Coordinates of C-alpha atoms in Angstrom, one line a residue:
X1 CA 176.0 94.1 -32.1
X2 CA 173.8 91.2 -31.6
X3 CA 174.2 88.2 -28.9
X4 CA 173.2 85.2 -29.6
X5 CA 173.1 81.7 -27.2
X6 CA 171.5 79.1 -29.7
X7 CA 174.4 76.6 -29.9
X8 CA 178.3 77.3 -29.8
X9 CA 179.2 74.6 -32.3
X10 CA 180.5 75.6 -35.4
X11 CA 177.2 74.4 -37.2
X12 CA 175.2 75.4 -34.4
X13 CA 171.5 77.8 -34.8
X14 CA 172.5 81.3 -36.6
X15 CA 170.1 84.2 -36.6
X16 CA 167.3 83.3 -39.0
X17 CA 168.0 86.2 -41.1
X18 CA 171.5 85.7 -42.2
X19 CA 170.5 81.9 -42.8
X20 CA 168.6 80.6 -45.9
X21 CA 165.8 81.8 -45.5
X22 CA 162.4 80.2 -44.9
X23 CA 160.3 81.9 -47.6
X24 CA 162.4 81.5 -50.0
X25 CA 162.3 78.0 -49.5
X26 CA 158.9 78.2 -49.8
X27 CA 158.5 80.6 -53.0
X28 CA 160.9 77.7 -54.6
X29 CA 158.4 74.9 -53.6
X30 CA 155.0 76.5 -54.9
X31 CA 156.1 78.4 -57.8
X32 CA 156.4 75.8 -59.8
X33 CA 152.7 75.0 -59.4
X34 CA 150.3 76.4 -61.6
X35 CA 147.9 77.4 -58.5
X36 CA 148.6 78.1 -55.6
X37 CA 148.8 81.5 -52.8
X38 CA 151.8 82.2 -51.8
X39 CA 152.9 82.0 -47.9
X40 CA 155.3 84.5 -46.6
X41 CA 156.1 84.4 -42.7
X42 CA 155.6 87.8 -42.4
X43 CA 151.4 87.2 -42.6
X44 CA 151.9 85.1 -39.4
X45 CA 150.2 86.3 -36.2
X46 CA 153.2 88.2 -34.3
X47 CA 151.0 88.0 -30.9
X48 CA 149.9 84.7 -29.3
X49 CA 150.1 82.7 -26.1
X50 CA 151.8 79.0 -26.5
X51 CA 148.3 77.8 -26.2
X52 CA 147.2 79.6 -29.6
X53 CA 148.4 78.9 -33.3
X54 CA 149.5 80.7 -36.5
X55 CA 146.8 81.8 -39.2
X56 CA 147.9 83.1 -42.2
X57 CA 146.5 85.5 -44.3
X58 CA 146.4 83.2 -47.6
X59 CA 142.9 81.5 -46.5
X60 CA 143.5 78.5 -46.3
X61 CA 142.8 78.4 -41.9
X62 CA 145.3 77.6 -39.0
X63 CA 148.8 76.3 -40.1
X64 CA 151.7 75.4 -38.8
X65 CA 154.0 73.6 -41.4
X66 CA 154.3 73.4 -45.0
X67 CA 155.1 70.5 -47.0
X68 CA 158.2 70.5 -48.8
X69 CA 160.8 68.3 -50.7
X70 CA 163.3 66.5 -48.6
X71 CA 165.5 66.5 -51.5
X72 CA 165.3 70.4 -51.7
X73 CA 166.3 71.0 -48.1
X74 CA 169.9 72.9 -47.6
X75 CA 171.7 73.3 -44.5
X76 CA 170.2 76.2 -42.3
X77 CA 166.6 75.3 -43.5
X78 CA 164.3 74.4 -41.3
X79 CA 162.1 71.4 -40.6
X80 CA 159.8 69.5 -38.3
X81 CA 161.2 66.2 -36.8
X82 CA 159.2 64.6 -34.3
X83 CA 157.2 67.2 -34.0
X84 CA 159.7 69.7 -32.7
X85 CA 160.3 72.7 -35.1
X86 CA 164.1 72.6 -36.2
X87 CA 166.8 74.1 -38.2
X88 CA 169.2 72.1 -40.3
X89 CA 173.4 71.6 -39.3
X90 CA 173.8 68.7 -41.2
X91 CA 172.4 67.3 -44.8
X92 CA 173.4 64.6 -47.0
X93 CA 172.1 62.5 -49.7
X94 CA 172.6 58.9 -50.5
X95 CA 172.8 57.4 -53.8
X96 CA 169.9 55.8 -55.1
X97 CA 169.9 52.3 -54.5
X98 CA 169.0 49.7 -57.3
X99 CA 165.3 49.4 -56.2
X100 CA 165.3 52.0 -54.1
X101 CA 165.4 55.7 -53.6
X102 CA 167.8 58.1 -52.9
X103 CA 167.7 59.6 -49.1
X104 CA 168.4 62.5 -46.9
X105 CA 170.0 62.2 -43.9
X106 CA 169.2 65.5 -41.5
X107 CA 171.4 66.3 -38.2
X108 CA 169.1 69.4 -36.8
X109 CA 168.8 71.3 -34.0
X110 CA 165.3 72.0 -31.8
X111 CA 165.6 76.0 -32.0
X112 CA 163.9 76.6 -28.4
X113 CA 165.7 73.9 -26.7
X114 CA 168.8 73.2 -28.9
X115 CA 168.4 69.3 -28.7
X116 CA 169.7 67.5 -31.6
X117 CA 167.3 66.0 -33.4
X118 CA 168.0 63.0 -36.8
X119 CA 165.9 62.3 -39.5
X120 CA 165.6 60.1 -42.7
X121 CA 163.9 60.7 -45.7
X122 CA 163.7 59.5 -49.5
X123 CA 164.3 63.1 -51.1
X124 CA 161.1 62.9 -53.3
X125 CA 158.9 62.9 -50.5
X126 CA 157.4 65.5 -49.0
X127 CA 158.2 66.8 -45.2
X128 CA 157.0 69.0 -42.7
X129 CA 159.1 72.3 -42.7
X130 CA 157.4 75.0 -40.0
X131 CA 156.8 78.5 -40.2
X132 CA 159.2 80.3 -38.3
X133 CA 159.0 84.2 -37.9
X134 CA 161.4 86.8 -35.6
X135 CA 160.1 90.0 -33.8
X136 CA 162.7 92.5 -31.8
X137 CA 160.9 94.3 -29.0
X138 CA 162.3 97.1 -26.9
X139 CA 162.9 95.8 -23.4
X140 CA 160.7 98.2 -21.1
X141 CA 161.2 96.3 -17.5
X142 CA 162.2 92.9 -16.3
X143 CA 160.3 91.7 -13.1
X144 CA 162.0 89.7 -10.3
X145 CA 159.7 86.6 -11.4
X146 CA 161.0 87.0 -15.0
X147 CA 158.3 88.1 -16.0
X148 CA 159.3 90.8 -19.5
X149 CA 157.2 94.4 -20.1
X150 CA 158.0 94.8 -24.1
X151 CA 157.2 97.6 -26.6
X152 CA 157.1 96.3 -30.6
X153 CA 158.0 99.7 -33.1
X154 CA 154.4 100.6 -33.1
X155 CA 154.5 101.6 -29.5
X156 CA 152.1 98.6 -28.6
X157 CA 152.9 96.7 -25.4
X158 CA 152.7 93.0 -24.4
X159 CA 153.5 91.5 -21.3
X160 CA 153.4 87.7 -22.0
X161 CA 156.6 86.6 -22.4
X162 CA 159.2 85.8 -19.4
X163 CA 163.4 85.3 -20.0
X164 CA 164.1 82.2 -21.6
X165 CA 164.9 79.3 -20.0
X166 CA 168.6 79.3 -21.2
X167 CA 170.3 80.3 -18.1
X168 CA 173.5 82.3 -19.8
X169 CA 170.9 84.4 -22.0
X170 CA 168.6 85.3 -19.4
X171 CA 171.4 86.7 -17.2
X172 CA 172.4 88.6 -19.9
X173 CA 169.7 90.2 -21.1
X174 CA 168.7 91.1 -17.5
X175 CA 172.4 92.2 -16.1
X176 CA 171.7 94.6 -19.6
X177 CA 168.7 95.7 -18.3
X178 CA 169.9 96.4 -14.8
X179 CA 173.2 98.7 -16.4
X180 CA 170.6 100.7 -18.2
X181 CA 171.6 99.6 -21.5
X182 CA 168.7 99.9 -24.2
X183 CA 168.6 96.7 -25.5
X184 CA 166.0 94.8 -27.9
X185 CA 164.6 91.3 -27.5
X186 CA 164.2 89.1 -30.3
X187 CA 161.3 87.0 -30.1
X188 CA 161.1 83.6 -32.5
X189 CA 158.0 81.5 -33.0
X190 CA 157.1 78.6 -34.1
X191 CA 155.0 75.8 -33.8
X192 CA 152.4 77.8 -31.7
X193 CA 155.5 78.5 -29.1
X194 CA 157.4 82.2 -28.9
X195 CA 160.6 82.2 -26.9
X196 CA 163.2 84.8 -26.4
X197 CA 166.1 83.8 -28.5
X198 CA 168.3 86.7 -28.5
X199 CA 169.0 90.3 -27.8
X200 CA 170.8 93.4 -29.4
X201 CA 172.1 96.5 -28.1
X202 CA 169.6 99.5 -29.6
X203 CA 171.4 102.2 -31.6
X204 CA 170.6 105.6 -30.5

């Protein structure tokens, strides 16, 4: 079973995986180019400090965002607003104006810090939507400092990462810990930042 703390709204952050997801959002955009690689979030760097960035394996350097068509945006996509990378709650679309252009609204949610974020945008302009990739660890040993000991499937450790900020989680995943219940750490970045986001019991 998994446990998640991202927002207890109704509308609030899901488990990437069971939302829309991000490369498909992306495969949409680009394949109706004529050229063009193609960006999948699983060539992202798993392993980096908050200090270093993404490069993906397409050749094109160091990115963190991709552009992409307000107007194609769904709820549970994500996108940049202010600079903060974010997942969508909320999405509408007004009708286009005599001289204008038709606009999304976007209600969002900051998926480290949960602040709500809003945004406007004439739907055939392009936006900033952030690569966004999930990792479950093994939790080996939680330090009194906070400090996390993890183990990825390929037995290779890392020691970088301390319990997230949000209070409820972090008590959690340690009170796990402390029972001696096997548990896995998912690990969401973004944006150059990687945060614990949520944990699952391991099946044996």
């Amino acid at each position: 079973f998994f446990f998640f703390f991202f927002f207890q709204a109704e509308d609030g952050i899901r488990d990437a995986q069971e939302s829309r997801g991000l490369g498909d959002v992306y495969k949409r955009q680009v394949s109706t180019q004529s050229t063009g690689s193609l960006y999948f979030i699983e060539t992202l760097t798993t392993h980096m400090s908050d200090d270093e960035v993404f490069e993906n394996a397409g050749g094109v350097g160091s990115a963190l965002v991709f552009p992409i068509q307000a107007g194609a945006l769904k709820k549970g996509d994500f996108m940049c607003i202010k600079g903060h990378p974010c997942k969508i709650i909320e999405i509408s679309v007004s009708k286009t104006g005599k001289h204008g252009h038709a606009k999304a609204s976007i209600v969002a949610i900051d998926i480290f810090t949960k602040q709500k974020l809003e945004d406007m945008a004439p739907t055939t302009h392009n936006v900033d939507a952030p690569f966004v990739k999930s990792v479950n660890y093994s939790l080996m040993d939680v330090r009194e400092d906070g400090q996390l000991s993890l183990m990825d499937e390929e037995n290779n450790m890392r020691e970088d990462l301390n319990l997230p900020k949000d209070e409820e989680l972090a008590g959690e995943i340690r009170k796990q810990f402390e029972d001696g219940k096997e548990i896995q750490l998912t690990v969401y970045s973004a944006m150059g930042h990687e945060q614990v986001l949520a944990y699952k019991n391991e099946s044996r």
